[in-house]
């Protein structure tokens, strides 16, 4: 007897209720295999790739800063710009992508970042405060994935 004939005999010996139950269990098993065998590994690989890209962008910014003679990244480009220009140049030099920004009438600037590693975020904020006199007056952060944060930061110019 062939395997197909054996499977057909097994199926035909089951009652309609058992067939429905076995079919439902097959659907659940297929869904679990799809989720844990395909979708979860792809999601983890995507998060890893984003983290690696951010780290590479930060490394590139550091190498470019050293190639310019050790100057602080963006210091020469940010000179003479307002708070938005300083924040934009420093973010680009750190490899941070600002999703959107809002400038307030009182001179404050709020930026939204979709994904950034905490270490890079803190280095960026520290550099803005020490090198450009931009201080954080408000911040909210949420976990974006396993290694990065989604952040909303409000800056204010404290000096020149």
mmCIF file of C-alpha atoms in Angstrom:
data_model
loop_
_atom_site.group_PDB
_atom_site.id
_atom_site.type_symbol
_atom_site.label_atom_id
_atom_site.label_comp_id
_atom_site.label_asym_id
_atom_site.label_seq_id
_atom_site.Cartn_x
_atom_site.Cartn_y
_atom_site.Cartn_z
ATOM 1 C CA UNK A 1 0.000 0.000 0.000
ATOM 2 C CA UNK A 2 1.239 3.468 -0.849
ATOM 3 C CA UNK A 3 1.613 6.293 1.632
ATOM 4 C CA UNK A 4 -1.179 8.231 -0.075
ATOM 5 C CA UNK A 5 -3.547 5.253 0.201
ATOM 6 C CA UNK A 6 -2.652 4.825 3.883
ATOM 7 C CA UNK A 7 -3.365 8.506 4.577
ATOM 8 C CA UNK A 8 -6.683 8.263 2.711
ATOM 9 C CA UNK A 9 -7.691 5.209 4.725
ATOM 10 C CA UNK A 10 -6.737 6.930 7.984
ATOM 11 C CA UNK A 11 -8.783 10.011 7.045
ATOM 12 C CA UNK A 12 -11.838 8.026 5.912
ATOM 13 C CA UNK A 13 -11.922 6.055 9.179
ATOM 14 C CA UNK A 14 -12.322 9.318 11.188
ATOM 15 C CA UNK A 15 -15.729 10.663 12.087
ATOM 16 C CA UNK A 16 -16.738 14.093 10.739
ATOM 17 C CA UNK A 17 -16.175 15.616 14.189
ATOM 18 C CA UNK A 18 -12.646 14.186 14.352
ATOM 19 C CA UNK A 19 -11.923 15.459 10.840
ATOM 20 C CA UNK A 20 -12.935 19.002 11.842
ATOM 21 C CA UNK A 21 -10.806 18.794 14.972
ATOM 22 C CA UNK A 22 -7.771 17.473 13.080
ATOM 23 C CA UNK A 23 -8.225 20.120 10.378
ATOM 24 C CA UNK A 24 -8.410 22.877 13.001
ATOM 25 C CA UNK A 25 -5.291 21.573 14.726
ATOM 26 C CA UNK A 26 -3.526 21.506 11.362
ATOM 27 C CA UNK A 27 -4.414 25.158 10.764
ATOM 28 C CA UNK A 28 -3.145 26.140 14.246
ATOM 29 C CA UNK A 29 0.073 24.176 13.701
ATOM 30 C CA UNK A 30 0.621 25.822 10.305
ATOM 31 C CA UNK A 31 0.078 29.277 11.871
ATOM 32 C CA UNK A 32 2.575 28.571 14.644
ATOM 33 C CA UNK A 33 5.166 27.348 12.175
ATOM 34 C CA UNK A 34 4.675 30.453 10.042
ATOM 35 C CA UNK A 35 4.942 32.795 13.037
ATOM 36 C CA UNK A 36 7.882 31.219 14.869
ATOM 37 C CA UNK A 37 9.638 29.772 11.840
ATOM 38 C CA UNK A 38 9.423 32.696 9.410
ATOM 39 C CA UNK A 39 8.023 35.968 10.766
ATOM 40 C CA UNK A 40 9.780 36.161 14.162
ATOM 41 C CA UNK A 41 13.260 35.440 12.715
ATOM 42 C CA UNK A 42 12.711 38.031 9.961
ATOM 43 C CA UNK A 43 11.652 40.628 12.546
ATOM 44 C CA UNK A 44 14.753 39.949 14.657
ATOM 45 C CA UNK A 45 16.993 40.179 11.590
ATOM 46 C CA UNK A 46 15.436 43.536 10.665
ATOM 47 C CA UNK A 47 16.086 44.932 14.149
ATOM 48 C CA UNK A 48 19.659 43.708 14.043
ATOM 49 C CA UNK A 49 20.187 45.301 10.621
ATOM 50 C CA UNK A 50 18.813 48.667 11.844
ATOM 51 C CA UNK A 51 21.104 48.594 14.880
ATOM 52 C CA UNK A 52 24.121 47.716 12.740
ATOM 53 C CA UNK A 53 23.299 50.547 10.315
ATOM 54 C CA UNK A 54 23.067 53.078 13.136
ATOM 55 C CA UNK A 55 26.367 51.896 14.599
ATOM 56 C CA UNK A 56 28.020 52.126 11.169
ATOM 57 C CA UNK A 57 26.632 55.642 10.638
ATOM 58 C CA UNK A 58 28.004 56.740 14.023
ATOM 59 C CA UNK A 59 31.388 55.216 13.202
ATOM 60 C CA UNK A 60 31.417 56.993 9.839
ATOM 61 C CA UNK A 61 30.638 60.320 11.498
ATOM 62 C CA UNK A 62 33.494 59.808 13.960
ATOM 63 C CA UNK A 63 35.924 58.922 11.161
ATOM 64 C CA UNK A 64 34.834 61.957 9.146
ATOM 65 C CA UNK A 65 35.338 64.164 12.203
ATOM 66 C CA UNK A 66 38.858 62.821 12.649
ATOM 67 C CA UNK A 67 39.577 63.316 8.951
ATOM 68 C CA UNK A 68 38.603 67.000 9.300
ATOM 69 C CA UNK A 69 41.341 67.421 11.861
ATOM 70 C CA UNK A 70 39.625 66.317 15.044
ATOM 71 C CA UNK A 71 36.936 68.978 14.973
ATOM 72 C CA UNK A 72 33.675 68.255 16.691
ATOM 73 C CA UNK A 73 31.305 66.783 14.080
ATOM 74 C CA UNK A 74 29.345 69.600 12.513
ATOM 75 C CA UNK A 75 30.952 72.374 14.560
ATOM 76 C CA UNK A 76 32.057 74.346 11.530
ATOM 77 C CA UNK A 77 28.796 73.747 9.651
ATOM 78 C CA UNK A 78 26.614 74.688 12.621
ATOM 79 C CA UNK A 79 28.324 78.005 13.289
ATOM 80 C CA UNK A 80 25.963 80.909 12.710
ATOM 81 C CA UNK A 81 22.832 78.755 12.490
ATOM 82 C CA UNK A 82 19.839 78.782 14.759
ATOM 83 C CA UNK A 83 18.895 76.014 17.145
ATOM 84 C CA UNK A 84 17.245 73.948 14.376
ATOM 85 C CA UNK A 85 20.369 74.118 12.215
ATOM 86 C CA UNK A 86 22.645 73.129 15.088
ATOM 87 C CA UNK A 87 20.425 70.180 16.041
ATOM 88 C CA UNK A 88 20.112 69.036 12.402
ATOM 89 C CA UNK A 89 23.859 69.150 11.725
ATOM 90 C CA UNK A 90 24.712 67.391 14.985
ATOM 91 C CA UNK A 91 22.087 64.715 14.326
ATOM 92 C CA UNK A 92 23.420 64.061 10.830
ATOM 93 C CA UNK A 93 26.971 63.851 12.172
ATOM 94 C CA UNK A 94 25.846 61.324 14.800
ATOM 95 C CA UNK A 95 23.924 59.225 12.284
ATOM 96 C CA UNK A 96 20.555 60.117 13.826
ATOM 97 C CA UNK A 97 17.577 60.483 11.487
ATOM 98 C CA UNK A 98 15.067 63.097 12.640
ATOM 99 C CA UNK A 99 11.598 62.076 11.474
ATOM 100 C CA UNK A 100 9.934 65.443 12.114
ATOM 101 C CA UNK A 101 10.472 68.695 14.004
ATOM 102 C CA UNK A 102 8.420 71.547 15.425
ATOM 103 C CA UNK A 103 9.786 75.004 16.236
ATOM 104 C CA UNK A 104 7.953 76.902 18.960
ATOM 105 C CA UNK A 105 7.490 80.666 19.100
ATOM 106 C CA UNK A 106 9.538 80.837 22.318
ATOM 107 C CA UNK A 107 12.603 79.439 20.521
ATOM 108 C CA UNK A 108 12.211 75.840 21.641
ATOM 109 C CA UNK A 109 12.618 73.006 19.162
ATOM 110 C CA UNK A 110 10.951 69.583 19.461
ATOM 111 C CA UNK A 111 12.270 66.680 17.367
ATOM 112 C CA UNK A 112 10.977 63.148 16.914
ATOM 113 C CA UNK A 113 13.337 60.241 16.267
ATOM 114 C CA UNK A 114 11.881 56.870 15.245
ATOM 115 C CA UNK A 115 14.805 54.651 16.267
ATOM 116 C CA UNK A 116 18.103 55.436 17.977
ATOM 117 C CA UNK A 117 20.413 53.466 20.240
ATOM 118 C CA UNK A 118 20.481 54.888 23.787
ATOM 119 C CA UNK A 119 24.279 55.320 23.758
ATOM 120 C CA UNK A 120 24.198 57.347 20.538
ATOM 121 C CA UNK A 121 21.263 59.442 21.810
ATOM 122 C CA UNK A 122 23.068 60.376 25.029
ATOM 123 C CA UNK A 123 26.305 61.217 23.197
ATOM 124 C CA UNK A 124 24.343 63.429 20.781
ATOM 125 C CA UNK A 125 22.531 65.265 23.590
ATOM 126 C CA UNK A 126 25.770 65.692 25.548
ATOM 127 C CA UNK A 127 27.539 67.087 22.473
ATOM 128 C CA UNK A 128 24.722 69.557 21.834
ATOM 129 C CA UNK A 129 24.829 70.777 25.413
ATOM 130 C CA UNK A 130 28.593 71.109 25.741
ATOM 131 C CA UNK A 131 29.447 72.238 22.208
ATOM 132 C CA UNK A 132 26.451 74.303 21.153
ATOM 133 C CA UNK A 133 24.623 75.417 24.306
ATOM 134 C CA UNK A 134 21.445 73.500 23.487
ATOM 135 C CA UNK A 135 19.887 71.918 26.552
ATOM 136 C CA UNK A 136 17.067 69.425 26.865
ATOM 137 C CA UNK A 137 13.960 70.807 28.550
ATOM 138 C CA UNK A 138 11.739 67.801 27.895
ATOM 139 C CA UNK A 139 12.152 64.250 26.696
ATOM 140 C CA UNK A 140 10.000 61.180 26.291
ATOM 141 C CA UNK A 141 11.285 57.803 25.136
ATOM 142 C CA UNK A 142 9.722 54.435 24.388
ATOM 143 C CA UNK A 143 11.262 51.145 23.369
ATOM 144 C CA UNK A 144 11.224 50.871 19.558
ATOM 145 C CA UNK A 145 12.767 47.405 19.305
ATOM 146 C CA UNK A 146 15.262 45.230 21.167
ATOM 147 C CA UNK A 147 18.123 47.723 20.976
ATOM 148 C CA UNK A 148 16.698 51.149 20.171
ATOM 149 C CA UNK A 149 14.335 53.839 21.398
ATOM 150 C CA UNK A 150 11.697 56.054 19.805
ATOM 151 C CA UNK A 151 12.298 59.520 21.261
ATOM 152 C CA UNK A 152 10.694 62.967 21.439
ATOM 153 C CA UNK A 153 13.142 65.634 22.637
ATOM 154 C CA UNK A 154 12.567 69.351 23.264
ATOM 155 C CA UNK A 155 15.638 71.617 23.137
ATOM 156 C CA UNK A 156 16.212 75.180 24.245
ATOM 157 C CA UNK A 157 19.205 77.407 23.522
ATOM 158 C CA UNK A 158 20.969 78.264 26.802
ATOM 159 C CA UNK A 159 23.960 80.144 25.476
ATOM 160 C CA UNK A 160 26.141 80.612 22.427
#
